[in-house]
């Protein structure tokens, strides 16, 4: 089983839509969790950390479910500029403090 | 917002040659990382560096790879004898702690 798994998509949604991504991880001892955004041929940029209590930043909400070993990202009121690949990152997934990236979920927001 | 910078932006080299990729980190951010991303694939951790020594490294980071901070500020990744499969984008990342990482724009390496 892969350490960090994501649906590659693409998720093709109209502007204004709400879209959600999930990411599953295999190591129950994983310590910390993040969502990054990566535009085509650019570097990853931290979008938000993910906490057990859930956290929200504007239109973005992240949740962690330790029991089921997944994290989620919800984007409300999608903008054209949200089009990107969203990377799930788990620290400690391999048993040590090494960040493990998922392959990413592609989001395309169209007019 | 402070930025991580990397040089060169692109490098083309012959198989078997040595390459050195350079990163200028954010001042006072003491955690350093190198990642690679082969075209179309996921970002892969190579190595982390703190307090002038390697703290973690992956299976990819074999004897062909080395890292150092030659002048106490810049952070370099050396590949001693490049192979075709080393062709990838190499990202340097930097942070004040192990949680938050700022990525540089990357160096695209092509090995012929």
PDB file of C-alpha atoms in Angstrom:
ATOM      1  CA  UNK A   1       0.000   0.000   0.000  1.00  0.00           C
ATOM      2  CA  UNK A   2       1.315   3.434  -0.938  1.00  0.00           C
ATOM      3  CA  UNK A   3       2.206   5.658   2.000  1.00  0.00           C
ATOM      4  CA  UNK A   4       0.212   8.682   0.825  1.00  0.00           C
ATOM      5  CA  UNK A   5      -2.533   8.330  -1.767  1.00  0.00           C
ATOM      6  CA  UNK A   6      -4.547  10.895  -3.635  1.00  0.00           C
ATOM      7  CA  UNK A   7      -7.056  10.752  -6.456  1.00  0.00           C
ATOM      8  CA  UNK A   8      -5.127  12.350  -9.339  1.00  0.00           C
ATOM      9  CA  UNK A   9      -8.303  13.807 -10.903  1.00  0.00           C
ATOM     10  CA  UNK A  10      -8.621  16.066 -12.747  1.00  0.00           C
ATOM     11  CA  UNK A  11     -11.534  17.609 -10.936  1.00  0.00           C
ATOM     12  CA  UNK A  12     -13.184  19.878 -13.461  1.00  0.00           C
ATOM     13  CA  UNK A  13     -15.557  22.357 -11.772  1.00  0.00           C
ATOM     14  CA  UNK A  14     -17.250  25.652 -12.671  1.00  0.00           C
ATOM     15  CA  UNK A  15     -16.414  28.882 -10.929  1.00  0.00           C
ATOM     16  CA  UNK A  16     -18.238  29.191  -7.657  1.00  0.00           C
ATOM     17  CA  UNK A  17     -18.454  25.468  -7.046  1.00  0.00           C
ATOM     18  CA  UNK A  18     -17.431  23.702  -3.877  1.00  0.00           C
ATOM     19  CA  UNK A  19     -14.916  20.915  -4.303  1.00  0.00           C
ATOM     20  CA  UNK A  20     -13.333  18.498  -1.854  1.00  0.00           C
ATOM     21  CA  UNK A  21     -10.236  16.329  -2.017  1.00  0.00           C
ATOM     22  CA  UNK A  22      -9.222  13.472   0.198  1.00  0.00           C
ATOM     23  CA  UNK A  23      -5.844  11.991   0.926  1.00  0.00           C
ATOM     24  CA  UNK A  24      -5.194   8.732   2.759  1.00  0.00           C
ATOM     25  CA  UNK A  25      -2.037   7.755   4.586  1.00  0.00           C
ATOM     26  CA  UNK A  26      -0.862   4.352   5.692  1.00  0.00           C
ATOM     27  CA  UNK A  27       1.215   4.969   8.796  1.00  0.00           C
ATOM     28  CA  UNK A  28      -0.942   5.559  11.859  1.00  0.00           C
ATOM     29  CA  UNK A  29       2.078   7.063  13.647  1.00  0.00           C
ATOM     30  CA  UNK A  30       2.276   9.953  11.177  1.00  0.00           C
ATOM     31  CA  UNK A  31       2.816  13.175  13.028  1.00  0.00           C
ATOM     32  CA  UNK A  32       1.826  16.169  10.962  1.00  0.00           C
ATOM     33  CA  UNK A  33      -0.119  16.909   7.829  1.00  0.00           C
ATOM     34  CA  UNK A  34      -0.193  19.627   5.213  1.00  0.00           C
ATOM     35  CA  UNK A  35      -1.758  20.708   1.973  1.00  0.00           C
ATOM     36  CA  UNK A  36       0.467  22.327  -0.633  1.00  0.00           C
ATOM     37  CA  UNK A  37      -0.452  23.845  -3.937  1.00  0.00           C
ATOM     38  CA  UNK A  38       1.692  23.405  -7.029  1.00  0.00           C
ATOM     39  CA  UNK A  39       1.154  25.286 -10.241  1.00  0.00           C
ATOM     40  CA  UNK A  40       2.426  23.800 -13.489  1.00  0.00           C
ATOM     41  CA  UNK A  41       6.252  23.695 -13.542  1.00  0.00           C
ATOM     42  CA  UNK A  42       6.458  25.701 -10.324  1.00  0.00           C
ATOM     43  CA  UNK A  43       7.515  24.932  -6.793  1.00  0.00           C
ATOM     44  CA  UNK A  44       5.088  23.640  -4.149  1.00  0.00           C
ATOM     45  CA  UNK A  45       3.691  26.334  -1.870  1.00  0.00           C
ATOM     46  CA  UNK A  46       2.288  25.654   1.549  1.00  0.00           C
ATOM     47  CA  UNK A  47      -1.455  26.162   1.587  1.00  0.00           C
ATOM     48  CA  UNK A  48      -2.234  25.117   5.120  1.00  0.00           C
ATOM     49  CA  UNK A  49      -1.363  22.792   7.935  1.00  0.00           C
ATOM     50  CA  UNK A  50      -3.980  20.288   9.013  1.00  0.00           C
ATOM     51  CA  UNK A  51      -4.911  19.876  12.654  1.00  0.00           C
ATOM     52  CA  UNK A  52      -7.068  17.323  14.437  1.00  0.00           C
ATOM     53  CA  UNK A  53      -9.537  20.047  15.328  1.00  0.00           C
ATOM     54  CA  UNK A  54      -9.777  21.132  11.698  1.00  0.00           C
ATOM     55  CA  UNK A  55      -8.773  24.517  10.435  1.00  0.00           C
ATOM     56  CA  UNK A  56     -10.108  27.107   8.070  1.00  0.00           C
ATOM     57  CA  UNK A  57      -8.446  29.821   6.055  1.00  0.00           C
ATOM     58  CA  UNK A  58     -10.895  31.870   4.048  1.00  0.00           C
ATOM     59  CA  UNK A  59     -12.456  29.617   1.439  1.00  0.00           C
ATOM     60  CA  UNK A  60     -10.262  26.669   2.397  1.00  0.00           C
ATOM     61  CA  UNK A  61     -11.029  24.149   5.125  1.00  0.00           C
ATOM     62  CA  UNK A  62      -8.802  21.246   6.093  1.00  0.00           C
ATOM     63  CA  UNK A  63      -9.758  18.285   8.251  1.00  0.00           C
ATOM     64  CA  UNK A  64      -7.843  15.381   9.743  1.00  0.00           C
ATOM     65  CA  UNK A  65      -9.434  12.049  10.574  1.00  0.00           C
ATOM     66  CA  UNK A  66      -6.870   9.997  12.449  1.00  0.00           C
ATOM     67  CA  UNK A  67      -9.180   7.049  13.003  1.00  0.00           C
ATOM     68  CA  UNK A  68      -9.689   6.567   9.269  1.00  0.00           C
ATOM     69  CA  UNK A  69      -6.251   7.920   8.385  1.00  0.00           C
ATOM     70  CA  UNK A  70      -7.212  10.566   5.911  1.00  0.00           C
ATOM     71  CA  UNK A  71      -7.074  14.304   5.506  1.00  0.00           C
ATOM     72  CA  UNK A  72      -9.357  16.438   3.410  1.00  0.00           C
ATOM     73  CA  UNK A  73      -9.357  19.827   1.759  1.00  0.00           C
ATOM     74  CA  UNK A  74     -12.546  21.699   0.957  1.00  0.00           C
ATOM     75  CA  UNK A  75     -12.535  24.688  -1.352  1.00  0.00           C
ATOM     76  CA  UNK A  76     -15.645  26.852  -1.396  1.00  0.00           C
ATOM     77  CA  UNK A  77     -16.593  29.369  -4.070  1.00  0.00           C
ATOM     78  CA  UNK A  78     -13.900  28.158  -6.480  1.00  0.00           C
ATOM     79  CA  UNK A  79     -12.001  30.787  -8.452  1.00  0.00           C
ATOM     80  CA  UNK A  80     -10.248  30.393 -11.778  1.00  0.00           C
ATOM     81  CA  UNK A  81      -7.000  31.028  -9.925  1.00  0.00           C
ATOM     82  CA  UNK A  82      -7.574  27.951  -7.773  1.00  0.00           C
ATOM     83  CA  UNK A  83      -6.687  25.808 -10.791  1.00  0.00           C
ATOM     84  CA  UNK A  84      -3.571  23.904  -9.722  1.00  0.00           C
ATOM     85  CA  UNK A  85      -2.409  20.582  -8.353  1.00  0.00           C
ATOM     86  CA  UNK A  86      -3.026  20.092  -4.647  1.00  0.00           C
ATOM     87  CA  UNK A  87      -0.428  18.034  -2.833  1.00  0.00           C
ATOM     88  CA  UNK A  88      -1.041  16.166   0.367  1.00  0.00           C
ATOM     89  CA  UNK A  89       2.048  15.936   2.580  1.00  0.00           C
ATOM     90  CA  UNK A  90       2.442  13.704   5.594  1.00  0.00           C
ATOM     91  CA  UNK A  91       5.376  13.887   7.996  1.00  0.00           C
ATOM     92  CA  UNK A  92       6.506  10.711   9.660  1.00  0.00           C
ATOM     93  CA  UNK A  93       4.663   8.451   7.219  1.00  0.00           C
ATOM     94  CA  UNK A  94       7.764   6.347   6.693  1.00  0.00           C
ATOM     95  CA  UNK A  95       8.448   5.974  10.398  1.00  0.00           C
ATOM     96  CA  UNK A  96      10.897   8.861  10.605  1.00  0.00           C
ATOM     97  CA  UNK A  97      10.480  12.607  10.315  1.00  0.00           C
ATOM     98  CA  UNK A  98      10.558  12.630   6.547  1.00  0.00           C
ATOM     99  CA  UNK A  99       7.900  14.455   4.506  1.00  0.00           C
ATOM    100  CA  UNK A 100       6.079  12.172   2.117  1.00  0.00           C
ATOM    101  CA  UNK A 101       4.200  13.771  -0.732  1.00  0.00           C
ATOM    102  CA  UNK A 102       1.182  12.421  -2.504  1.00  0.00           C
ATOM    103  CA  UNK A 103       1.114  12.590  -6.280  1.00  0.00           C
ATOM    104  CA  UNK A 104      -1.379  15.407  -6.134  1.00  0.00           C
ATOM    105  CA  UNK A 105      -4.927  16.089  -7.220  1.00  0.00           C
ATOM    106  CA  UNK A 106      -5.415  18.277 -10.256  1.00  0.00           C
ATOM    107  CA  UNK A 107      -8.138  20.916 -10.082  1.00  0.00           C
ATOM    108  CA  UNK A 108      -9.390  22.793 -13.114  1.00  0.00           C
ATOM    109  CA  UNK A 109     -11.839  25.619 -12.484  1.00  0.00           C
ATOM    110  CA  UNK A 110     -13.556  26.811 -15.637  1.00  0.00           C
ATOM    111  CA  UNK A 111     -15.698  29.902 -16.325  1.00  0.00           C
TER     112      UNK A 111
ATOM    113  CA  UNK B   1       7.939  37.883   1.842  1.00  0.00           C
ATOM    114  CA  UNK B   2      11.476  36.443   1.994  1.00  0.00           C
ATOM    115  CA  UNK B   3      12.291  33.955  -0.730  1.00  0.00           C
ATOM    116  CA  UNK B   4      14.480  30.953  -1.288  1.00  0.00           C
ATOM    117  CA  UNK B   5      16.480  31.288  -4.490  1.00  0.00           C
ATOM    118  CA  UNK B   6      18.198  28.607  -6.528  1.00  0.00           C
ATOM    119  CA  UNK B   7      20.836  28.616  -9.236  1.00  0.00           C
ATOM    120  CA  UNK B   8      21.054  27.697 -11.990  1.00  0.00           C
ATOM    121  CA  UNK B   9      17.439  27.618 -13.118  1.00  0.00           C
ATOM    122  CA  UNK B  10      18.339  25.046 -15.782  1.00  0.00           C
ATOM    123  CA  UNK B  11      21.338  22.798 -16.247  1.00  0.00           C
ATOM    124  CA  UNK B  12      22.174  20.393 -19.022  1.00  0.00           C
ATOM    125  CA  UNK B  13      25.000  17.963 -18.413  1.00  0.00           C
ATOM    126  CA  UNK B  14      26.525  14.828 -19.848  1.00  0.00           C
ATOM    127  CA  UNK B  15      26.106  11.505 -18.109  1.00  0.00           C
ATOM    128  CA  UNK B  16      28.962  10.915 -15.688  1.00  0.00           C
ATOM    129  CA  UNK B  17      29.620  14.593 -15.043  1.00  0.00           C
ATOM    130  CA  UNK B  18      29.420  16.248 -11.652  1.00  0.00           C
ATOM    131  CA  UNK B  19      26.829  18.927 -11.009  1.00  0.00           C
ATOM    132  CA  UNK B  20      26.413  21.321  -8.121  1.00  0.00           C
ATOM    133  CA  UNK B  21      23.036  22.876  -7.464  1.00  0.00           C
ATOM    134  CA  UNK B  22      22.944  25.955  -5.286  1.00  0.00           C
ATOM    135  CA  UNK B  23      20.369  27.350  -2.936  1.00  0.00           C
ATOM    136  CA  UNK B  24      20.312  30.639  -1.081  1.00  0.00           C
ATOM    137  CA  UNK B  25      18.061  30.107   1.925  1.00  0.00           C
ATOM    138  CA  UNK B  26      16.029  32.583   3.893  1.00  0.00           C
ATOM    139  CA  UNK B  27      18.131  34.246   6.547  1.00  0.00           C
ATOM    140  CA  UNK B  28      17.723  32.693  10.006  1.00  0.00           C
ATOM    141  CA  UNK B  29      15.811  29.698   8.690  1.00  0.00           C
ATOM    142  CA  UNK B  30      17.963  26.850   9.919  1.00  0.00           C
ATOM    143  CA  UNK B  31      16.266  23.767   8.469  1.00  0.00           C
ATOM    144  CA  UNK B  32      17.272  22.875   4.931  1.00  0.00           C
ATOM    145  CA  UNK B  33      15.903  20.296   2.543  1.00  0.00           C
ATOM    146  CA  UNK B  34      16.457  19.003  -0.947  1.00  0.00           C
ATOM    147  CA  UNK B  35      13.715  17.362  -2.974  1.00  0.00           C
ATOM    148  CA  UNK B  36      13.454  16.162  -6.520  1.00  0.00           C
ATOM    149  CA  UNK B  37      10.504  15.812  -8.846  1.00  0.00           C
ATOM    150  CA  UNK B  38      10.840  13.733 -11.972  1.00  0.00           C
ATOM    151  CA  UNK B  39       8.581  15.057 -14.718  1.00  0.00           C
ATOM    152  CA  UNK B  40       5.022  13.938 -14.154  1.00  0.00           C
ATOM    153  CA  UNK B  41       5.771  12.288 -10.827  1.00  0.00           C
ATOM    154  CA  UNK B  42       5.492  13.202  -7.197  1.00  0.00           C
ATOM    155  CA  UNK B  43       7.864  15.302  -5.146  1.00  0.00           C
ATOM    156  CA  UNK B  44      10.421  13.062  -3.427  1.00  0.00           C
ATOM    157  CA  UNK B  45      12.390  13.893  -0.300  1.00  0.00           C
ATOM    158  CA  UNK B  46      16.154  13.581  -0.646  1.00  0.00           C
ATOM    159  CA  UNK B  47      17.747  14.976   2.499  1.00  0.00           C
ATOM    160  CA  UNK B  48      17.275  17.309   5.435  1.00  0.00           C
ATOM    161  CA  UNK B  49      20.058  19.283   7.049  1.00  0.00           C
ATOM    162  CA  UNK B  50      20.167  21.055  10.378  1.00  0.00           C
ATOM    163  CA  UNK B  51      22.939  22.381  12.562  1.00  0.00           C
ATOM    164  CA  UNK B  52      25.512  21.653   9.872  1.00  0.00           C
ATOM    165  CA  UNK B  53      24.731  18.000   9.562  1.00  0.00           C
ATOM    166  CA  UNK B  54      22.354  15.685   7.789  1.00  0.00           C
ATOM    167  CA  UNK B  55      19.352  14.876   9.965  1.00  0.00           C
ATOM    168  CA  UNK B  56      17.436  12.575   7.608  1.00  0.00           C
ATOM    169  CA  UNK B  57      18.017  11.130   4.167  1.00  0.00           C
ATOM    170  CA  UNK B  58      16.023   8.938   1.845  1.00  0.00           C
ATOM    171  CA  UNK B  59      17.017   5.845  -0.103  1.00  0.00           C
ATOM    172  CA  UNK B  60      17.487   8.036  -3.162  1.00  0.00           C
ATOM    173  CA  UNK B  61      20.250   9.976  -1.422  1.00  0.00           C
ATOM    174  CA  UNK B  62      23.039   7.486  -2.039  1.00  0.00           C
ATOM    175  CA  UNK B  63      26.814   7.945  -2.195  1.00  0.00           C
ATOM    176  CA  UNK B  64      26.499   9.909  -5.414  1.00  0.00           C
ATOM    177  CA  UNK B  65      24.841  12.758  -3.525  1.00  0.00           C
ATOM    178  CA  UNK B  66      26.259  15.141  -0.966  1.00  0.00           C
ATOM    179  CA  UNK B  67      25.177  18.385   0.663  1.00  0.00           C
ATOM    180  CA  UNK B  68      27.040  21.157   2.366  1.00  0.00           C
ATOM    181  CA  UNK B  69      26.936  24.790   3.425  1.00  0.00           C
ATOM    182  CA  UNK B  70      30.320  25.890   2.129  1.00  0.00           C
ATOM    183  CA  UNK B  71      30.168  29.455   3.381  1.00  0.00           C
ATOM    184  CA  UNK B  72      27.615  29.189   6.162  1.00  0.00           C
ATOM    185  CA  UNK B  73      24.810  30.615   4.074  1.00  0.00           C
ATOM    186  CA  UNK B  74      24.471  28.945   0.683  1.00  0.00           C
ATOM    187  CA  UNK B  75      23.318  25.335   0.660  1.00  0.00           C
ATOM    188  CA  UNK B  76      24.485  23.032  -2.126  1.00  0.00           C
ATOM    189  CA  UNK B  77      23.564  19.646  -3.515  1.00  0.00           C
ATOM    190  CA  UNK B  78      26.282  17.829  -5.414  1.00  0.00           C
ATOM    191  CA  UNK B  79      25.729  14.866  -7.679  1.00  0.00           C
ATOM    192  CA  UNK B  80      29.102  13.280  -8.325  1.00  0.00           C
ATOM    193  CA  UNK B  81      28.497  11.252 -11.440  1.00  0.00           C
ATOM    194  CA  UNK B  82      25.156  11.985 -13.005  1.00  0.00           C
ATOM    195  CA  UNK B  83      22.971   9.307 -14.523  1.00  0.00           C
ATOM    196  CA  UNK B  84      20.168   9.665 -17.047  1.00  0.00           C
ATOM    197  CA  UNK B  85      17.629   8.980 -14.322  1.00  0.00           C
ATOM    198  CA  UNK B  86      18.865  11.963 -12.315  1.00  0.00           C
ATOM    199  CA  UNK B  87      17.054  14.204 -14.785  1.00  0.00           C
ATOM    200  CA  UNK B  88      14.451  16.005 -12.702  1.00  0.00           C
ATOM    201  CA  UNK B  89      13.508  19.264 -11.067  1.00  0.00           C
ATOM    202  CA  UNK B  90      15.467  19.744  -7.855  1.00  0.00           C
ATOM    203  CA  UNK B  91      13.880  21.889  -5.174  1.00  0.00           C
ATOM    204  CA  UNK B  92      15.591  23.359  -2.166  1.00  0.00           C
ATOM    205  CA  UNK B  93      13.355  24.141   0.810  1.00  0.00           C
ATOM    206  CA  UNK B  94      14.013  26.043   3.977  1.00  0.00           C
ATOM    207  CA  UNK B  95      12.199  26.633   7.226  1.00  0.00           C
ATOM    208  CA  UNK B  96      12.393  27.971  10.754  1.00  0.00           C
ATOM    209  CA  UNK B  97      11.161  24.624  12.031  1.00  0.00           C
ATOM    210  CA  UNK B  98      10.409  21.162  10.722  1.00  0.00           C
ATOM    211  CA  UNK B  99       6.801  21.991   9.984  1.00  0.00           C
ATOM    212  CA  UNK B 100       6.827  24.997   7.668  1.00  0.00           C
ATOM    213  CA  UNK B 101       8.910  24.820   4.519  1.00  0.00           C
ATOM    214  CA  UNK B 102       9.431  27.433   1.841  1.00  0.00           C
ATOM    215  CA  UNK B 103      10.439  26.033  -1.501  1.00  0.00           C
ATOM    216  CA  UNK B 104      12.776  27.615  -3.988  1.00  0.00           C
ATOM    217  CA  UNK B 105      11.810  27.824  -7.671  1.00  0.00           C
ATOM    218  CA  UNK B 106      13.875  24.749  -8.511  1.00  0.00           C
ATOM    219  CA  UNK B 107      16.690  23.776 -10.856  1.00  0.00           C
ATOM    220  CA  UNK B 108      15.710  21.742 -13.868  1.00  0.00           C
ATOM    221  CA  UNK B 109      18.470  19.214 -14.497  1.00  0.00           C
ATOM    222  CA  UNK B 110      18.727  17.354 -17.767  1.00  0.00           C
ATOM    223  CA  UNK B 111      21.288  14.571 -18.098  1.00  0.00           C
ATOM    224  CA  UNK B 112      22.126  13.514 -21.640  1.00  0.00           C
TER     225      UNK B 112
END
